[in-house]
PDB file of C-alpha atoms in Angstrom:
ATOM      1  CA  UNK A1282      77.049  92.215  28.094  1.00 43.00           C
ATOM      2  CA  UNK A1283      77.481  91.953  24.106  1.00 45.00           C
ATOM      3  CA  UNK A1284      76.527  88.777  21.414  1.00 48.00           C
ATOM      4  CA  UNK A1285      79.009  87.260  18.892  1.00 48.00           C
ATOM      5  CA  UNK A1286      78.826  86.550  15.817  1.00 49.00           C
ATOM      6  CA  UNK A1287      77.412  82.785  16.787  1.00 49.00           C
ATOM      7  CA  UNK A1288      74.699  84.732  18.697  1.00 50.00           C
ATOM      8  CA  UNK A1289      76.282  83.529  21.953  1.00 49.00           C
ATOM      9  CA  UNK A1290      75.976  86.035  25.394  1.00 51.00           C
ATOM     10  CA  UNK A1291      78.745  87.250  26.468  1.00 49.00           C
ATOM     11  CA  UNK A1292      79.118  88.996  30.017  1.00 50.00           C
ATOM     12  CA  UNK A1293      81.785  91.577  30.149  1.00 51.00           C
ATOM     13  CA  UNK A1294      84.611  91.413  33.156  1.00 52.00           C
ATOM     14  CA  UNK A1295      83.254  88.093  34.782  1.00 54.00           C
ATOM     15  CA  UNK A1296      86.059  85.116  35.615  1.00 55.00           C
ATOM     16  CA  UNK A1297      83.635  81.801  34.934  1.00 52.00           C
ATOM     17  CA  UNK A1298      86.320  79.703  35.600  1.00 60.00           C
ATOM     18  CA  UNK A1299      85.638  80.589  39.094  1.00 59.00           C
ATOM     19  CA  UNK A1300      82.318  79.984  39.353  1.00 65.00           C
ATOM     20  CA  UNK A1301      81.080  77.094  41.236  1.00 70.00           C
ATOM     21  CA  UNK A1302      78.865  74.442  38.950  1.00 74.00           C
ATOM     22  CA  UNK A1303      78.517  70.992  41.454  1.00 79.00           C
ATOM     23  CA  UNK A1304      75.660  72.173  43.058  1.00 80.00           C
ATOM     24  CA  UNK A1305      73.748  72.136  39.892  1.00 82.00           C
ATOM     25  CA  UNK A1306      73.734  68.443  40.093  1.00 83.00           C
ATOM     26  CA  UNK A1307      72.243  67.953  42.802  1.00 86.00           C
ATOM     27  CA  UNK A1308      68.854  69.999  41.651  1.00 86.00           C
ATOM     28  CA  UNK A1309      65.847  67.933  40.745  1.00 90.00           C
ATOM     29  CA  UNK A1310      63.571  69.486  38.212  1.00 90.00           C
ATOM     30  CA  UNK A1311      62.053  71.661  40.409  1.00 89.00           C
ATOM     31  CA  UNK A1312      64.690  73.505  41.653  1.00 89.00           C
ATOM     32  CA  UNK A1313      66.545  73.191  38.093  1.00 88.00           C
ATOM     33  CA  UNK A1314      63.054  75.057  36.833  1.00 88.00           C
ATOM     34  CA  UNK A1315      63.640  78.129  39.484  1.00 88.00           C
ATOM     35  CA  UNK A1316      66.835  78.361  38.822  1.00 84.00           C
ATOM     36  CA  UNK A1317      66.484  78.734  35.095  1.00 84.00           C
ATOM     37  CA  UNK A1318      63.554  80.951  35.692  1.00 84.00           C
ATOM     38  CA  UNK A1319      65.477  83.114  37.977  1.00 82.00           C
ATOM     39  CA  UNK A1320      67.847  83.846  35.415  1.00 78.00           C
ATOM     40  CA  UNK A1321      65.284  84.392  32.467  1.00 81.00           C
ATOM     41  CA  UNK A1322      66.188  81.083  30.562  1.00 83.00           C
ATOM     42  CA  UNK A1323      63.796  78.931  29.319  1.00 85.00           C
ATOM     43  CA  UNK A1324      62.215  76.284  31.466  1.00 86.00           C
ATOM     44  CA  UNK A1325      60.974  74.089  29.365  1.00 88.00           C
ATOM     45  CA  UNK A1326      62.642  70.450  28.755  1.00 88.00           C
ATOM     46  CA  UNK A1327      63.928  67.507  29.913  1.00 92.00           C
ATOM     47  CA  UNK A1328      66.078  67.401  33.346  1.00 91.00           C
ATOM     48  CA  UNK A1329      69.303  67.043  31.069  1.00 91.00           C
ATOM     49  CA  UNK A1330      68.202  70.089  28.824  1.00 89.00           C
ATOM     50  CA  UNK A1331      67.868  71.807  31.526  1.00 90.00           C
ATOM     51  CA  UNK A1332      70.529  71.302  33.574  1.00 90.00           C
ATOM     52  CA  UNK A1333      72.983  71.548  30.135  1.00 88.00           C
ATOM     53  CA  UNK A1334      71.190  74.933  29.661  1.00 87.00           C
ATOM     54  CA  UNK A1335      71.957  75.887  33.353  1.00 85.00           C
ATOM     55  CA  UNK A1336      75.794  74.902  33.307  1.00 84.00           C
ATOM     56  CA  UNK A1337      76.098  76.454  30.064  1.00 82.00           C
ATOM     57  CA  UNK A1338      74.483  80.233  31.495  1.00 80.00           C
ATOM     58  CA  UNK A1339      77.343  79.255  34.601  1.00 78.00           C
ATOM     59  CA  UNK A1340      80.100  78.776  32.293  1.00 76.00           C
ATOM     60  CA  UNK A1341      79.860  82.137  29.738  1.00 75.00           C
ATOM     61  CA  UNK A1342      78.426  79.739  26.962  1.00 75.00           C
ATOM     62  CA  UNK A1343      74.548  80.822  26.985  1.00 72.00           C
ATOM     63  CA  UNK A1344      72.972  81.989  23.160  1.00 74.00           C
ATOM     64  CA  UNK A1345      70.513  83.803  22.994  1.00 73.00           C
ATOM     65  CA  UNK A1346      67.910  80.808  22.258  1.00 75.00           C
ATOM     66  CA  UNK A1347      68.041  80.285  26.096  1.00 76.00           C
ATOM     67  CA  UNK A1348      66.902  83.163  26.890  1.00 75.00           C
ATOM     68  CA  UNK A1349      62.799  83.497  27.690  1.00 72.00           C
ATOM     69  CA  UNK A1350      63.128  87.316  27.184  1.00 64.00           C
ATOM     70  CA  UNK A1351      64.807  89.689  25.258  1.00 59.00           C
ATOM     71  CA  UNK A1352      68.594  88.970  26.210  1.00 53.00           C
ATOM     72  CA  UNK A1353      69.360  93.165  26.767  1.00 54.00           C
ATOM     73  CA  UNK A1354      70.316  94.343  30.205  1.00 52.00           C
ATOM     74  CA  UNK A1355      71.119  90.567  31.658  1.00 53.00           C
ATOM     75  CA  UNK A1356      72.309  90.346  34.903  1.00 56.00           C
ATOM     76  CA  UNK A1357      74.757  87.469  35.130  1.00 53.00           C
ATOM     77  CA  UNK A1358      73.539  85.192  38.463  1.00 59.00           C
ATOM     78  CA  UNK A1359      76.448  82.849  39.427  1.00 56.00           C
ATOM     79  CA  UNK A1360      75.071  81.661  42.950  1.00 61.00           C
ATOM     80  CA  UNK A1361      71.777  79.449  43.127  1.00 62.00           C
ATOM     81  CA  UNK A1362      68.929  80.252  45.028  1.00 62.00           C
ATOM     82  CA  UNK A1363      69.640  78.275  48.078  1.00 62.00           C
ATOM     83  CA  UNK A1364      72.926  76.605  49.794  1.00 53.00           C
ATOM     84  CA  UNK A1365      71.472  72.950  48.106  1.00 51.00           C
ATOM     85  CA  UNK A1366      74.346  71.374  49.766  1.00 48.00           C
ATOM     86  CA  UNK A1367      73.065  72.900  53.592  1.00 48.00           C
ATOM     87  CA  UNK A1368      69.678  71.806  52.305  1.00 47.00           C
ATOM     88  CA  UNK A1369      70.604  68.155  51.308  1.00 47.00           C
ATOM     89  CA  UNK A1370      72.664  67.903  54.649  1.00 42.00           C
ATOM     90  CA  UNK A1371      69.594  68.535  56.557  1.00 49.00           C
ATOM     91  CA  UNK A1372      67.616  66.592  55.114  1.00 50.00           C
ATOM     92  CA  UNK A1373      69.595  63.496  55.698  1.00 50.00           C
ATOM     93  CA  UNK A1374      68.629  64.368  59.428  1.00 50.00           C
ATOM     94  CA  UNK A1375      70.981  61.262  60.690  1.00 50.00           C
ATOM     95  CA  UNK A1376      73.734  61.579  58.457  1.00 49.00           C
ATOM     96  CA  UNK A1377      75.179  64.676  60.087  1.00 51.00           C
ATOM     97  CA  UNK A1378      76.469  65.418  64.016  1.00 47.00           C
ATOM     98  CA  UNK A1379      74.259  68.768  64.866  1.00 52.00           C
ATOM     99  CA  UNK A1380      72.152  68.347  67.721  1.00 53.00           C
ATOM    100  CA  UNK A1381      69.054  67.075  66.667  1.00 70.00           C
ATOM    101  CA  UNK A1382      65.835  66.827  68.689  1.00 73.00           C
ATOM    102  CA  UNK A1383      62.433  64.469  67.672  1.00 79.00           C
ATOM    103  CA  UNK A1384      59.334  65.978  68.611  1.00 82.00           C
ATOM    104  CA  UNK A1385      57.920  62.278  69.386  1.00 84.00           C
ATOM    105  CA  UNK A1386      54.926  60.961  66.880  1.00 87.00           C
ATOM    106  CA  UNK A1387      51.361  62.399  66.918  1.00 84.00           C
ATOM    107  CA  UNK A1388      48.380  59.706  66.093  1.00 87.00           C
ATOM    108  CA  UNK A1389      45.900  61.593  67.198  1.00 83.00           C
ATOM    109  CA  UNK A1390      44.187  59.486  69.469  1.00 85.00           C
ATOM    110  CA  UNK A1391      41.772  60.542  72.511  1.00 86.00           C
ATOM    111  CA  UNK A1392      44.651  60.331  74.922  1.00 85.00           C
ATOM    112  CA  UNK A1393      46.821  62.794  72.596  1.00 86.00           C
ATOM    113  CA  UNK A1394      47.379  66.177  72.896  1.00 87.00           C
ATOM    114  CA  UNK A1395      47.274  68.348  70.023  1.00 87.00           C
ATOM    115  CA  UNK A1396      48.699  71.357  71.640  1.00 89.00           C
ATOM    116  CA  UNK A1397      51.585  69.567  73.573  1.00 89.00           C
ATOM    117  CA  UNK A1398      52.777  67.826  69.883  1.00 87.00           C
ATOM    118  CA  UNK A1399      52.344  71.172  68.387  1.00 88.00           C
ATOM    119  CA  UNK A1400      54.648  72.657  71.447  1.00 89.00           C
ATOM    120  CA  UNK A1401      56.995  69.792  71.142  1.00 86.00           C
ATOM    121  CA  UNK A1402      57.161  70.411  67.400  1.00 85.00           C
ATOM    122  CA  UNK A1403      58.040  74.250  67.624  1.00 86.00           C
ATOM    123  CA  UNK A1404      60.733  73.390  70.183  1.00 86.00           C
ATOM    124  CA  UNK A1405      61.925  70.993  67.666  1.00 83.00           C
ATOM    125  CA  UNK A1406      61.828  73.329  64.936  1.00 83.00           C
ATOM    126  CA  UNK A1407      63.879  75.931  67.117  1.00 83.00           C
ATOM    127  CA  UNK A1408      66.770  73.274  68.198  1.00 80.00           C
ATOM    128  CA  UNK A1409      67.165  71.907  64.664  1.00 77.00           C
ATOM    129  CA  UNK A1410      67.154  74.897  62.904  1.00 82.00           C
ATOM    130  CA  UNK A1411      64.646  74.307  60.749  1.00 81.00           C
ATOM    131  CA  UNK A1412      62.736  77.269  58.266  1.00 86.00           C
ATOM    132  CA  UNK A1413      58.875  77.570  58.100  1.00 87.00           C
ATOM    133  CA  UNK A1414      59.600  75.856  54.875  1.00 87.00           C
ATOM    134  CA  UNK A1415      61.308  72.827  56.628  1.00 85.00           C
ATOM    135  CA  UNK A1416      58.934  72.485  59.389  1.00 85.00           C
ATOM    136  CA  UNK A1417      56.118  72.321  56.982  1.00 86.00           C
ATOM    137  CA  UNK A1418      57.851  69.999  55.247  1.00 85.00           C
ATOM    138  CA  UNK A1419      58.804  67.582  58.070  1.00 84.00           C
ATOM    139  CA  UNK A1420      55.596  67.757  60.000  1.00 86.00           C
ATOM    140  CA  UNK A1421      54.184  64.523  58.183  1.00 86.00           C
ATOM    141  CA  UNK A1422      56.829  62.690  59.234  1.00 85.00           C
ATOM    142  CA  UNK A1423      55.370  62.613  62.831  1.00 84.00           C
ATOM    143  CA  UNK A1424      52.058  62.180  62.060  1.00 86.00           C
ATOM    144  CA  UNK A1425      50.097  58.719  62.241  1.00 85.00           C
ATOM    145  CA  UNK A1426      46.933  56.967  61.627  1.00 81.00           C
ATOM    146  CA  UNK A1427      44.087  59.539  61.727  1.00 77.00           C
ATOM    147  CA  UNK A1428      45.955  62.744  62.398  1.00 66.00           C
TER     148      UNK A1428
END
């Protein structure tokens, strides 16, 4: 890694123009804010600044302004965090053709069991392939009224 003359980073033997930058666009400002953080830059911004400062780190054009740290002994990250793609896919739980199984809707009445939903749930969670993340995530989706 060296700095030019326009105090722009420059990392030794890497090909950007193969490097992958779609996904980037798909990140809302959270993810846009790990990502940045990940990779030392500054988080700080609007969702355009930061996603300009992003693609610019992706395609060899970072100066050392974005940088949050000290810009010596950089490792250059070309890959996000996540597949965001897999993740969006997912999420869109009918758009796709895996095998997908509904736990059924808890309400948490008298006639309800908690432990059966719960059961259902994990089975759920198993067939769908979802990550502790995801089924704490989805879990308000089949919840109703009081529970």
């Amino acid at each position: 890694m060296s700095e030019t003359e326009n105090n722009y980073i420059q990392f030794n033997n890497i090909d950007f123009s193969n490097i992958s930058t779609g996904w980037v666009h798909k990140l809302n400002k959270e993810k846009l804010i790990r990502e940045l953080a990940r990779r030392n830059l500054i988080t700080s911004g609007l969702v355009i600044d930061l996603k300009t400062r992003l693609l610019n780190y992706l395609k060899g054009e970072s100066s050392s302004n974005d940088f949050d740290t000290p810009t010596t002994n950089i490792t250059f990250i070309p890959n996000p965090i996540g597949d965001y793609e897999e993740t969006e896919i997912k999420s869109n739980m009918g758009d796709n053709k895996k095998p997908y199984f509904k736990p059924g809707k808890f309400t948490g009445a008298l006639s309800e069991n908690i432990d059966t939903f719960l059961k259902n749930y994990h089975r759920a969670s198993l067939i769908n392939g979802w990550s502790e993340n995801e089924k704490a995530q989805y879990i308000p989706i089949f919840l109703e009224d009081s529970a």
